[in-house]
mmCIF file of C-alpha atoms in Angstrom:
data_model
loop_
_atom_site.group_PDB
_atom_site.id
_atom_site.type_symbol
_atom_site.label_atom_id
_atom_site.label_comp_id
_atom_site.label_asym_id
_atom_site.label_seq_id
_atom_site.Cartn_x
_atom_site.Cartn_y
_atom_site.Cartn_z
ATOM 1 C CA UNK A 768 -48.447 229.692 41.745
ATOM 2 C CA UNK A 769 -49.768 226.526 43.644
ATOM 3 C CA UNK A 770 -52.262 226.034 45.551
ATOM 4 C CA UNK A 771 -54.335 223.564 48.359
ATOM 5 C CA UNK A 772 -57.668 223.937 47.737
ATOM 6 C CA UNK A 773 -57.825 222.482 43.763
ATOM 7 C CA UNK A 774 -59.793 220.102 42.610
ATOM 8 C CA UNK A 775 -58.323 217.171 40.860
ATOM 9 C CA UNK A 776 -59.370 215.541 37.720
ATOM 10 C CA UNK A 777 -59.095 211.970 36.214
ATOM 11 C CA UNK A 778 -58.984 211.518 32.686
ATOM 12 C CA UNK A 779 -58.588 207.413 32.025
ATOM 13 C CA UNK A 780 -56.727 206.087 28.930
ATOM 14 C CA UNK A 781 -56.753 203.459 26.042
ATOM 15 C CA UNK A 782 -55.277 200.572 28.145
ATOM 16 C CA UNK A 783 -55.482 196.951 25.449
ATOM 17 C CA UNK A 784 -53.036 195.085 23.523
ATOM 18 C CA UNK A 785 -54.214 197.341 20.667
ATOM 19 C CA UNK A 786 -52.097 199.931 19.782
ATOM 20 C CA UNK A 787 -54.447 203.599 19.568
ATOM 21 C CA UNK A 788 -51.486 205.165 17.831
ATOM 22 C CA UNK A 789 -51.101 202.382 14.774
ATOM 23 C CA UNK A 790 -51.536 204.165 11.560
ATOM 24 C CA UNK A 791 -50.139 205.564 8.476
ATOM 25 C CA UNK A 792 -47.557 208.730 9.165
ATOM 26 C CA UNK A 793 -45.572 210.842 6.680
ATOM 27 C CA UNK A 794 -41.640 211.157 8.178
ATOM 28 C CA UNK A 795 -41.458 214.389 6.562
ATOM 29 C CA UNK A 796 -43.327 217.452 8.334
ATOM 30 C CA UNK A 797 -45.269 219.796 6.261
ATOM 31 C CA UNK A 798 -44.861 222.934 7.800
ATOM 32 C CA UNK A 799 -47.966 225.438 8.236
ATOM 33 C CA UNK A 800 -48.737 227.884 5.663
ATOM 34 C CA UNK A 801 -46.929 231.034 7.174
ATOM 35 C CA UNK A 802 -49.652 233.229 5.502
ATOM 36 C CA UNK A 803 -52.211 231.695 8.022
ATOM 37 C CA UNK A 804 -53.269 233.863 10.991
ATOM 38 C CA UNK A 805 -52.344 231.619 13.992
ATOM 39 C CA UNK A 806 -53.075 234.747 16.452
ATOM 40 C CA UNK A 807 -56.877 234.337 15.748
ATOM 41 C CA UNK A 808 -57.018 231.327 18.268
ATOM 42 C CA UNK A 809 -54.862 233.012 21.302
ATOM 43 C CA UNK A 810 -56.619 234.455 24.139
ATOM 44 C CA UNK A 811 -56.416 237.978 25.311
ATOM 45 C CA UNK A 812 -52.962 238.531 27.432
ATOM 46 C CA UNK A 813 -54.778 239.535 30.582
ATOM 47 C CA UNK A 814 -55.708 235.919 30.665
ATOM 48 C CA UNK A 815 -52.716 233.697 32.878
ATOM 49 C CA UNK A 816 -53.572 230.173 33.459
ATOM 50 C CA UNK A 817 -53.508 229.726 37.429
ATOM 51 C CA UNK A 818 -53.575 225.617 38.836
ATOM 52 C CA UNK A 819 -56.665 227.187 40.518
ATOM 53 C CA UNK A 820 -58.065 228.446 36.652
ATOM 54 C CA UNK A 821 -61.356 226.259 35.736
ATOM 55 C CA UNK A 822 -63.380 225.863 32.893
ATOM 56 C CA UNK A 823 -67.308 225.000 33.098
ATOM 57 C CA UNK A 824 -68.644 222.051 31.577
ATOM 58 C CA UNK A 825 -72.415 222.457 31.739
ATOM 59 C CA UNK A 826 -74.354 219.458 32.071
ATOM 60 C CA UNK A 827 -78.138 218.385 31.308
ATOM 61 C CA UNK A 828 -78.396 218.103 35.442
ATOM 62 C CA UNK A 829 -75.129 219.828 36.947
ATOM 63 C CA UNK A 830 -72.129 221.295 35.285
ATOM 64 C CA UNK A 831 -68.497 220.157 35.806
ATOM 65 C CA UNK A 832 -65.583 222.307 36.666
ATOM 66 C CA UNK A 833 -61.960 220.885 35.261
ATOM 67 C CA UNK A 834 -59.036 222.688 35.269
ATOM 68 C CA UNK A 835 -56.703 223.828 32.689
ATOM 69 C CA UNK A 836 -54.481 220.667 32.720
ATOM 70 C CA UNK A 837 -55.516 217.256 32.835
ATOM 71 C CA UNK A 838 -53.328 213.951 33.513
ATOM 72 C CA UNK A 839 -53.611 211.246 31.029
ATOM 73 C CA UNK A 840 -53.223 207.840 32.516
ATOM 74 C CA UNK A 841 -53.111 206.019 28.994
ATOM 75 C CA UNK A 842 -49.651 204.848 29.800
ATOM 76 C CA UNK A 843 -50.560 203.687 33.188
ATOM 77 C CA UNK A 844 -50.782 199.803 32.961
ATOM 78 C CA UNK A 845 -50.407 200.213 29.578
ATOM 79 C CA UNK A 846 -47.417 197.580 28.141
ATOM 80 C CA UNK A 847 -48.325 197.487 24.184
ATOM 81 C CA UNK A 848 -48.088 201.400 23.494
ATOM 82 C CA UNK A 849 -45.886 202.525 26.305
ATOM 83 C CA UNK A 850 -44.094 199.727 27.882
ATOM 84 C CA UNK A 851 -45.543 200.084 31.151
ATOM 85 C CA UNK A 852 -43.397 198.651 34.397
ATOM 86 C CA UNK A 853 -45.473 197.511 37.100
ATOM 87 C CA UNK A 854 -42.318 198.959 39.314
ATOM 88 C CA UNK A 855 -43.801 202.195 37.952
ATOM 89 C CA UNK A 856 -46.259 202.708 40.526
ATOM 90 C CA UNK A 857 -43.887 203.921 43.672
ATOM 91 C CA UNK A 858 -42.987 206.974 41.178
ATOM 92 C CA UNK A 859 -46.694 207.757 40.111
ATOM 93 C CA UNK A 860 -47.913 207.457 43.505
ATOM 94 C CA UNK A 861 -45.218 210.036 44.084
ATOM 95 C CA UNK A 862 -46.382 212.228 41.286
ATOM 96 C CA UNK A 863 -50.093 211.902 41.916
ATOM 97 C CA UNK A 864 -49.631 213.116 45.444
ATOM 98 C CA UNK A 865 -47.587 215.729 44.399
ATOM 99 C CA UNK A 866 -50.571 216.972 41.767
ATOM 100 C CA UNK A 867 -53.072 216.544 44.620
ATOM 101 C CA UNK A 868 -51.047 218.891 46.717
ATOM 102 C CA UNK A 869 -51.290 221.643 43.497
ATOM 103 C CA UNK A 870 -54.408 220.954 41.922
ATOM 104 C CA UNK A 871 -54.324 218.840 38.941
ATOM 105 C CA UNK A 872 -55.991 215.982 36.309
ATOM 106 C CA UNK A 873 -55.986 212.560 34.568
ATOM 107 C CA UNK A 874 -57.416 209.884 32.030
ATOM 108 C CA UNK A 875 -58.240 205.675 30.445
ATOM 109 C CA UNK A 876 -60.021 202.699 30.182
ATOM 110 C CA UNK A 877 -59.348 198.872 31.256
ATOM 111 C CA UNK A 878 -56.042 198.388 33.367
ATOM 112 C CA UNK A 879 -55.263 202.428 33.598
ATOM 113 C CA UNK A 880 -59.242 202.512 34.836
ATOM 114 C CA UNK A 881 -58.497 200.523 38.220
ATOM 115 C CA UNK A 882 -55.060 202.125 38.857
ATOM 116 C CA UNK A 883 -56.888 205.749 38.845
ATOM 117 C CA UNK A 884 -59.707 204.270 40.886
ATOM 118 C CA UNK A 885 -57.071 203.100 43.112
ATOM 119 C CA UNK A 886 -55.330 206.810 43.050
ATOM 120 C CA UNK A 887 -58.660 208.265 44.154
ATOM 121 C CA UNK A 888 -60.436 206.110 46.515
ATOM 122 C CA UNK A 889 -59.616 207.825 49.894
ATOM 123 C CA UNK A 890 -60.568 210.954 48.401
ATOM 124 C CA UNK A 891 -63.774 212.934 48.833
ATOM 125 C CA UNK A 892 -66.217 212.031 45.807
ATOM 126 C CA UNK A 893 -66.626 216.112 45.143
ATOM 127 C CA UNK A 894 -62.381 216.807 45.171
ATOM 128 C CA UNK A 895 -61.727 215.098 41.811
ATOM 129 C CA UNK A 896 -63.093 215.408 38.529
ATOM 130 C CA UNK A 897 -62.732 211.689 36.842
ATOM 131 C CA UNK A 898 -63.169 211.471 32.377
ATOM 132 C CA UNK A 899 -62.781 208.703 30.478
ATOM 133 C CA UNK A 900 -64.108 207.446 26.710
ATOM 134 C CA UNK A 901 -66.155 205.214 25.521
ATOM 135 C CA UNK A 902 -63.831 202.657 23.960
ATOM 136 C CA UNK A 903 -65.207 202.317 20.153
ATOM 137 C CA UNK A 904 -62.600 199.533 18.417
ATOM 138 C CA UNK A 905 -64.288 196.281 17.286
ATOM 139 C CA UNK A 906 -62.564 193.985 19.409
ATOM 140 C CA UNK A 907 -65.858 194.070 22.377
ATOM 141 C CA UNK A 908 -68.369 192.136 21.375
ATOM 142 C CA UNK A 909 -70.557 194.884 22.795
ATOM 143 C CA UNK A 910 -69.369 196.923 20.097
ATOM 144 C CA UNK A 911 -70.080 194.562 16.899
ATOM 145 C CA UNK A 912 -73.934 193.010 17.980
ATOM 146 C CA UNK A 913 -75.601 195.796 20.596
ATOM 147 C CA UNK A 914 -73.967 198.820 19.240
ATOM 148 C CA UNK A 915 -77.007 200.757 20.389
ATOM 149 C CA UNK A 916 -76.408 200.421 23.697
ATOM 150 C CA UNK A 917 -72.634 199.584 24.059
ATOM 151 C CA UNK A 918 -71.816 203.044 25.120
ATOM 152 C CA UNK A 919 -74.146 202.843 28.009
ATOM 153 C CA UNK A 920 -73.036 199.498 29.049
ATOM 154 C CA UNK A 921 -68.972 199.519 28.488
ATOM 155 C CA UNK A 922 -69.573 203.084 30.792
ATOM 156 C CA UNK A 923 -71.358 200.681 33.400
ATOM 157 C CA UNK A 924 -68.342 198.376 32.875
ATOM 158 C CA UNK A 925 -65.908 201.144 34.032
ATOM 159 C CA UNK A 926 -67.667 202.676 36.868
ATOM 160 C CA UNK A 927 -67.354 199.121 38.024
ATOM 161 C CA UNK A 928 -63.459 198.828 37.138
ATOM 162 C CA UNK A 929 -62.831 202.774 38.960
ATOM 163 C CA UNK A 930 -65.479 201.487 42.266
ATOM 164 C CA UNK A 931 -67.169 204.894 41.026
ATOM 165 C CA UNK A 932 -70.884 206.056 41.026
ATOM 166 C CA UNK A 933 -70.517 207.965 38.470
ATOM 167 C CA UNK A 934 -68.122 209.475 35.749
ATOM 168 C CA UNK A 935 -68.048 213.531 35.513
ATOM 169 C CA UNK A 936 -67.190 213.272 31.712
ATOM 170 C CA UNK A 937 -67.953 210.619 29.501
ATOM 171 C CA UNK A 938 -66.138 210.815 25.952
ATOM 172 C CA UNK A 939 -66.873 208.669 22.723
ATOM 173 C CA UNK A 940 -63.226 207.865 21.555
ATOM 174 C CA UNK A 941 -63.649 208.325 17.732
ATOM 175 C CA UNK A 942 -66.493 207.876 14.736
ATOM 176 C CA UNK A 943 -65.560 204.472 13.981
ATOM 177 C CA UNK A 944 -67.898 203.133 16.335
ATOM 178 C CA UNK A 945 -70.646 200.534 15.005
ATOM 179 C CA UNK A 946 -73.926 202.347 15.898
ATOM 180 C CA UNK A 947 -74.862 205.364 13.891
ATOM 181 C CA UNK A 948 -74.454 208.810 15.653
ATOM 182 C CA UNK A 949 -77.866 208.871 16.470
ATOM 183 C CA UNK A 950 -77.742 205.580 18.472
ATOM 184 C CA UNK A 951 -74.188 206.673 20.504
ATOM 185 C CA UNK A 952 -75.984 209.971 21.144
ATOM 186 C CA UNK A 953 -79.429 208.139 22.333
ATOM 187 C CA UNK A 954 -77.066 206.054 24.852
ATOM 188 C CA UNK A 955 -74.982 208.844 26.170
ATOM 189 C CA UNK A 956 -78.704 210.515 26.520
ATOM 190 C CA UNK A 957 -79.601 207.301 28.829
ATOM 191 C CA UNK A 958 -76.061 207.408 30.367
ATOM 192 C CA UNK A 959 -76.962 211.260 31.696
ATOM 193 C CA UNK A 960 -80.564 210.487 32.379
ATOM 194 C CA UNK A 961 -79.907 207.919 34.924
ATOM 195 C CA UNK A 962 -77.436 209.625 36.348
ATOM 196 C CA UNK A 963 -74.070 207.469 34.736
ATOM 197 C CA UNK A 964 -72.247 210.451 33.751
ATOM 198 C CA UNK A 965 -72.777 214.668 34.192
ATOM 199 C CA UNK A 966 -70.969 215.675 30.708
ATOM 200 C CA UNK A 967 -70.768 213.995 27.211
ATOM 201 C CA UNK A 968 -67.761 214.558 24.602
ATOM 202 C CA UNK A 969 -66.486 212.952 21.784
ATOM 203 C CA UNK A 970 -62.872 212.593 20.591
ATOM 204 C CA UNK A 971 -61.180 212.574 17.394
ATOM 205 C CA UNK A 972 -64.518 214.016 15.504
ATOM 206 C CA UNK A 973 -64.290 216.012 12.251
ATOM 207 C CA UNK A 974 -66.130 219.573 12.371
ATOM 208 C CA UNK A 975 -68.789 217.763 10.309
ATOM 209 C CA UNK A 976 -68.857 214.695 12.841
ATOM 210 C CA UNK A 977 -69.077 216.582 15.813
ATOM 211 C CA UNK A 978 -71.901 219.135 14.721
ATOM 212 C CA UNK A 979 -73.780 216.329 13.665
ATOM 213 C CA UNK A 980 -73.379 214.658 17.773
ATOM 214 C CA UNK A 981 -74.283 218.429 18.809
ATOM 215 C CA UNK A 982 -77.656 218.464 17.369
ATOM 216 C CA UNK A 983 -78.323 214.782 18.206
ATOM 217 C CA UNK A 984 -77.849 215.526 21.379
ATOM 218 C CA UNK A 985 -79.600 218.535 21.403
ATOM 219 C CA UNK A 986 -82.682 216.087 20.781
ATOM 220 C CA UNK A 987 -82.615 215.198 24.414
ATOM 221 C CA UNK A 988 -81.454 218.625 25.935
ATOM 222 C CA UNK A 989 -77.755 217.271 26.490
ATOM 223 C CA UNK A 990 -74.829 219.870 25.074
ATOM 224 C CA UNK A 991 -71.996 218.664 23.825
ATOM 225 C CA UNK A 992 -69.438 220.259 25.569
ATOM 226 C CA UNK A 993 -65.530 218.797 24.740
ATOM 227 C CA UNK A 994 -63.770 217.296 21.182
ATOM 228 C CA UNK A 995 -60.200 216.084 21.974
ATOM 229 C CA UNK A 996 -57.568 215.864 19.217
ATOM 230 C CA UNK A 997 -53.985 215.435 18.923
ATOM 231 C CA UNK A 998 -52.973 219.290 19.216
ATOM 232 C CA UNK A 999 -49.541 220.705 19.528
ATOM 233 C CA UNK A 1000 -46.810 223.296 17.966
ATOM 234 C CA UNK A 1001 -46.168 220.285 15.428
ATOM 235 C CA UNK A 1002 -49.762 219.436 14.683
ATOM 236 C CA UNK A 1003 -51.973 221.900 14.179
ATOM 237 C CA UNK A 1004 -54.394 220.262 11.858
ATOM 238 C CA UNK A 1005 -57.287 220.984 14.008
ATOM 239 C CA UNK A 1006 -56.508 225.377 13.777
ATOM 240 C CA UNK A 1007 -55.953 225.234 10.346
ATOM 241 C CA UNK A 1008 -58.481 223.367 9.458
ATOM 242 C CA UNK A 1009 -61.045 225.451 11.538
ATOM 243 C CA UNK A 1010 -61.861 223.030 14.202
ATOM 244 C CA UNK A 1011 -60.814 225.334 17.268
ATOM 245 C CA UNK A 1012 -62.994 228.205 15.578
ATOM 246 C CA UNK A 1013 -65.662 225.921 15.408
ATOM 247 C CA UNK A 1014 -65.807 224.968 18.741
ATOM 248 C CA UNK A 1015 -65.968 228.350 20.246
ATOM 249 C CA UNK A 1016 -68.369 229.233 18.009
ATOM 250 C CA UNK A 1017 -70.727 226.857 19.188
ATOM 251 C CA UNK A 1018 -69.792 226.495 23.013
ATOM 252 C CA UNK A 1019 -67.582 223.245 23.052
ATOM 253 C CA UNK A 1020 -64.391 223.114 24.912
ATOM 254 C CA UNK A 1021 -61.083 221.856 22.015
ATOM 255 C CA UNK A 1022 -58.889 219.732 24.439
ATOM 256 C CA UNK A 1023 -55.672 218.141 23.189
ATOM 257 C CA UNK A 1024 -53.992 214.978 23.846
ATOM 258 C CA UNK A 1025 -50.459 213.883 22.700
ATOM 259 C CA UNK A 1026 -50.353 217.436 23.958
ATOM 260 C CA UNK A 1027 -46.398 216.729 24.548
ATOM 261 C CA UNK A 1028 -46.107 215.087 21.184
ATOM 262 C CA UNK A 1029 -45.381 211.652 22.946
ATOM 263 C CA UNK A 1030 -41.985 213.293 24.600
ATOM 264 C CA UNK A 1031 -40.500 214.853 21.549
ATOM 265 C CA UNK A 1032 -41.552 218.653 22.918
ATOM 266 C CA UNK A 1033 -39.764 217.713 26.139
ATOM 267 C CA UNK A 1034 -36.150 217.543 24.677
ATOM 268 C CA UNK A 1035 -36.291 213.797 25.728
ATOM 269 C CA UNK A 1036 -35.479 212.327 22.324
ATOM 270 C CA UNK A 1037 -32.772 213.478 20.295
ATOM 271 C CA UNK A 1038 -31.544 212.380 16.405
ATOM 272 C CA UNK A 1039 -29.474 209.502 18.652
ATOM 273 C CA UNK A 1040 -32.148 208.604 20.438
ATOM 274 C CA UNK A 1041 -35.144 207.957 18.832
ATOM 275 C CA UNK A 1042 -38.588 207.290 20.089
ATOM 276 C CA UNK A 1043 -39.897 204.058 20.356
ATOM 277 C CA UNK A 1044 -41.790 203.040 17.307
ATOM 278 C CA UNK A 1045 -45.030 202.457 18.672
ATOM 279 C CA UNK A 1046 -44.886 206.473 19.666
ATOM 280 C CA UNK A 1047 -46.671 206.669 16.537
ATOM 281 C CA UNK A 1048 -48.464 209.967 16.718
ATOM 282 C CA UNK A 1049 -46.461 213.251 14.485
ATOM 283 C CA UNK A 1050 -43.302 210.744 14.387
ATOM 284 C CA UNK A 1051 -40.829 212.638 12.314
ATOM 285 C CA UNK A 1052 -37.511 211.368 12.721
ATOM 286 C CA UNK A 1053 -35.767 213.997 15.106
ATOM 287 C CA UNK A 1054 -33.746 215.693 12.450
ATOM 288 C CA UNK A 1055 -36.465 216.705 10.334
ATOM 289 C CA UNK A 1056 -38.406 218.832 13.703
ATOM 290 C CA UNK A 1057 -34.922 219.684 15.120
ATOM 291 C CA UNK A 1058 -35.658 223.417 14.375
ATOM 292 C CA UNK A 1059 -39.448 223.738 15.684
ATOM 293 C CA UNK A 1060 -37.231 221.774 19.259
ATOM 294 C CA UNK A 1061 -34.669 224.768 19.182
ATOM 295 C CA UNK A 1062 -37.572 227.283 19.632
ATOM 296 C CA UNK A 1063 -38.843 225.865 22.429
ATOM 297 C CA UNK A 1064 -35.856 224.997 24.215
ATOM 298 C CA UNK A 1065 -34.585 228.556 23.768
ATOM 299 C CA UNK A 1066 -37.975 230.231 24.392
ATOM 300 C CA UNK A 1067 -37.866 227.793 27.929
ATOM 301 C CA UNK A 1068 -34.126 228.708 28.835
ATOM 302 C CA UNK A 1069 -34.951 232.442 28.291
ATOM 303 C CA UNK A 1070 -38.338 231.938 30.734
ATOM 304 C CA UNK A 1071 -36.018 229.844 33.134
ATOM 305 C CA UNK A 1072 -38.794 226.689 32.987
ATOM 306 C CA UNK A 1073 -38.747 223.072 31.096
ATOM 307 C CA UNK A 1074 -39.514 222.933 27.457
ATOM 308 C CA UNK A 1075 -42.894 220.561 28.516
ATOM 309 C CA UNK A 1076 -43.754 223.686 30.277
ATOM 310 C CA UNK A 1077 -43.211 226.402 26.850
ATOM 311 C CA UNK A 1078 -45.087 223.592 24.663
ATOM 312 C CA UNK A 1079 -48.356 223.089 27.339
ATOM 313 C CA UNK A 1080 -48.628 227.279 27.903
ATOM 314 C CA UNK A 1081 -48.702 227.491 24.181
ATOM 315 C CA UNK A 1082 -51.474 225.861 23.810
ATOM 316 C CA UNK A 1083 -52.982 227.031 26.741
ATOM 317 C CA UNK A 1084 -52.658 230.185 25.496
ATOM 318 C CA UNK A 1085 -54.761 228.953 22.177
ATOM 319 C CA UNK A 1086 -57.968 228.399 23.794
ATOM 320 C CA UNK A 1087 -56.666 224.335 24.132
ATOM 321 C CA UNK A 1088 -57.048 222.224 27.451
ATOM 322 C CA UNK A 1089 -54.341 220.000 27.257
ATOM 323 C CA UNK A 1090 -54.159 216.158 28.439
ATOM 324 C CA UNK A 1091 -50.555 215.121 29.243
ATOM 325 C CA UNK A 1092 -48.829 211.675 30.360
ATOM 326 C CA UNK A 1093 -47.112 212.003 33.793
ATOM 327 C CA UNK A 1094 -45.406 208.651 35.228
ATOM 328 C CA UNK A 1095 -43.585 210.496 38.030
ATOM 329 C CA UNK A 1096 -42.860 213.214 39.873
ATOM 330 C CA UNK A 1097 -40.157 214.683 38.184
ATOM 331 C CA UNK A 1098 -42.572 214.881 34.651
ATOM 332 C CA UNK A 1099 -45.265 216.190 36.944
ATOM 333 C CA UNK A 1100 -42.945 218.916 38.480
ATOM 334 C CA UNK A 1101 -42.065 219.900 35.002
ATOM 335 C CA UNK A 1102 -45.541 220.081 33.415
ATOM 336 C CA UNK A 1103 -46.544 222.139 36.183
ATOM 337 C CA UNK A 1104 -43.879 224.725 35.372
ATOM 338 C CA UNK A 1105 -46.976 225.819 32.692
ATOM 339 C CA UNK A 1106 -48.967 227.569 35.170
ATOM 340 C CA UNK A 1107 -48.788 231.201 36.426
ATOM 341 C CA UNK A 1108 -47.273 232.894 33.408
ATOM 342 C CA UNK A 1109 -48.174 233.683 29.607
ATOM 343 C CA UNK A 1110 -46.684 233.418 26.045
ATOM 344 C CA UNK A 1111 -45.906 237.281 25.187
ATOM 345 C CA UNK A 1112 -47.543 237.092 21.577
ATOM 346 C CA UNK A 1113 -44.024 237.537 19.824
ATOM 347 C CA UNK A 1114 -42.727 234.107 21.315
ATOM 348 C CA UNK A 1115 -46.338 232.632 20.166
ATOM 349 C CA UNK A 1116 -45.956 233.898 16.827
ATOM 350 C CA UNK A 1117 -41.774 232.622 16.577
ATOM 351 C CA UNK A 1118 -43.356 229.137 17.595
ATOM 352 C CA UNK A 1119 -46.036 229.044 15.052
ATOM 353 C CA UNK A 1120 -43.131 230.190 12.284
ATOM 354 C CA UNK A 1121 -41.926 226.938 12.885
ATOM 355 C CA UNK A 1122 -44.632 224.923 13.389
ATOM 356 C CA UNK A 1123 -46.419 221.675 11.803
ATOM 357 C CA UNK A 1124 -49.518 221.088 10.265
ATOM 358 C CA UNK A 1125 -50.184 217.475 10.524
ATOM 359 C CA UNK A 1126 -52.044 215.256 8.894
ATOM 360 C CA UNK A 1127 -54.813 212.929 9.668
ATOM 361 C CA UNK A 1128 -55.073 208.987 10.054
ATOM 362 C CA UNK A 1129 -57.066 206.645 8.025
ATOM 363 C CA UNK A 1130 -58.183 205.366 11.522
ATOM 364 C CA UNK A 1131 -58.190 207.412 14.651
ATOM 365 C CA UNK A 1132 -57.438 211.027 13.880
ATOM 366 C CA UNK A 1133 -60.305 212.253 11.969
ATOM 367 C CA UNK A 1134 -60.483 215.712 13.624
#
């Protein structure tokens, strides 16, 4: 199921006093229509997800290979959202060696930006794959009076942060940015033309949003390969609404983050003990997702691995790359329990009978 010869990937995080996840959130799931066909997204059963597994990228110059599991490193220096410990690091230096050793990914921007520079800078430049976004939120200067070009120089910004040459994937965080899309897509053009970054991608697009980058980008011979959205068992938003339909269709890779649901598909939090509040993504009190919990754990007890593991291979088995948190080695143990097995299609189909739709955010979550 594991093994040595991986390459690793670094996806960097939202890392500011700003909480990413602020915004408005019903407590009360609404559950997916059951008449809708959540079978169209899942991948044929011959396909099993391998730590070895890749998925190609393709680039204006080269194309990048990530696997199908990448490590967000949001949380890592992180003390607004996540109430990062600076004792943390002993136990995610534990947990990155440990993913080294079988294959794995991760992501960030600021404080989480040095700390995976720092995770990376013995290794060989061509044995990790390193993402992060383009950091949109008003509170750079860069973004309010050169929007034009802030893309191109918050990018230079963390190549300098991560000691880097250059970043394999470059991702706009969201369509709240300043410039028009036209003007982000121009800079991510210069970005790949001097050699900044191999792939673009954006985050949080609508379909409309993200067709609209596609052919901008087009304009300069650059495909837009990735959209990442908040995707899980209790927020499908993005199948129902056509967004993972849309993507295939046109060539771009859906990845997920939240992928976990901030802990609550892990069995971590329980009616007693709540998430914190700043957790704000599909935050439903306990009770009210206590059901869509009981599938997983039983589905996971049945397979003999952790719930994280049922939760990731689901959407795995969807077409999704997910993006998950790990801040030690037990969490990266346990998210690695996704690999080397598949959903049958009954247990995907019991899941999405109790699944959640979602809902989107006046500010981030437009896709």
């Amino acid at each position: 199921m594991t093994t040595k010869i991986m390459q690793h990937v670094l996806q960097t995080a939202l890392s500011s006093g700003f909480s990413a996840t602020e915004g408005f959130h019903s407590d009360k799931p609404n559950k997916v229509d059951p008449l809708f066909n959540g079978m169209e997204a899942v991948l044929p059963q011959s396909f099993v997800p391998q730590t070895s597994t890749r998925i190609t990228l393709k680039g204006k110059k080269s194309d990048v290979q990530i696997p199908w599991m990448s490590i967000g490193a949001w949380p890592w220096g992180d003390k607004a959202t996540w109430h990062w410990d600076p004792k943390e690091r002993e136990g995610l230096n534990e947990a990155w060696k440990y993913l080294v050793d079988n294959n794995i990914t991760s992501y960030g921007s600021g404080e989480s930006e040095v700390i995976c520079g720092e995770l990376v800078k013995d290794m060989p430049r061509d044995k990790f794959i390193m993402q992060t976004k383009y950091y949109v939120v008003p509170d750079n200067f860069k973004n309010i009076f050169t929007p034009a070009s802030a893309p191109y120089k918050m990018l230079k910004e963390s190549l300098e942060r991560m000691k880097l040459d250059y970043m394999d994937v470059y991702m706009v965080h969201g369509h709240i940015h300043a410039g028009s899309i036209k003007q982000v897509a121009k800079s991510l053009a210069d970005c790949v033309d001097e050699g900044l970054c191999k792939v673009v991608a954006v985050a949080n697009y609508s379909v409309e949003d993200m067709l609209q980058m596609k052919e901008e980008l087009a304009k300069y011979d650059i495909p837009l390969e990735l959209n990442q959205c908040e995707y899980h068992v209790m927020r499908r938003l993005p199948e129902t609404e056509g967004m993972l339909r849309t993507c295939r269709e046109n060539g771009i890779q859906f990845q997920s983050y939240s992928s976990l649901a901030q802990g609550r598909l892990t069995g971590k939090w329980t009616p007693d003990n709540e998430p914190p509040k700043t957790y704000r993504f599909s935050s439903y009190p306990i009770k009210e997702i206590q059901h869509t919990l009981d599938v997983v754990k039983r589905i996971a007890e049945k397979r003999g691995v952790s719930m994280a593991a049922v939760a990731l291979n689901y959407n795995i088995s969807k077409g999704v790359n997910p993006v998950v948190g790990v801040r030690n080695l037990e969490q990266a143990k346990s998210n690695l329990q996704a690999f080397g097995w598949r959903l049958t299609d009954e247990e995907i189909r019991e899941m999405d009978s109790v699944s959640i739709e979602g809902k989107h955010t006046k500010l981030w979550q437009q896709g």
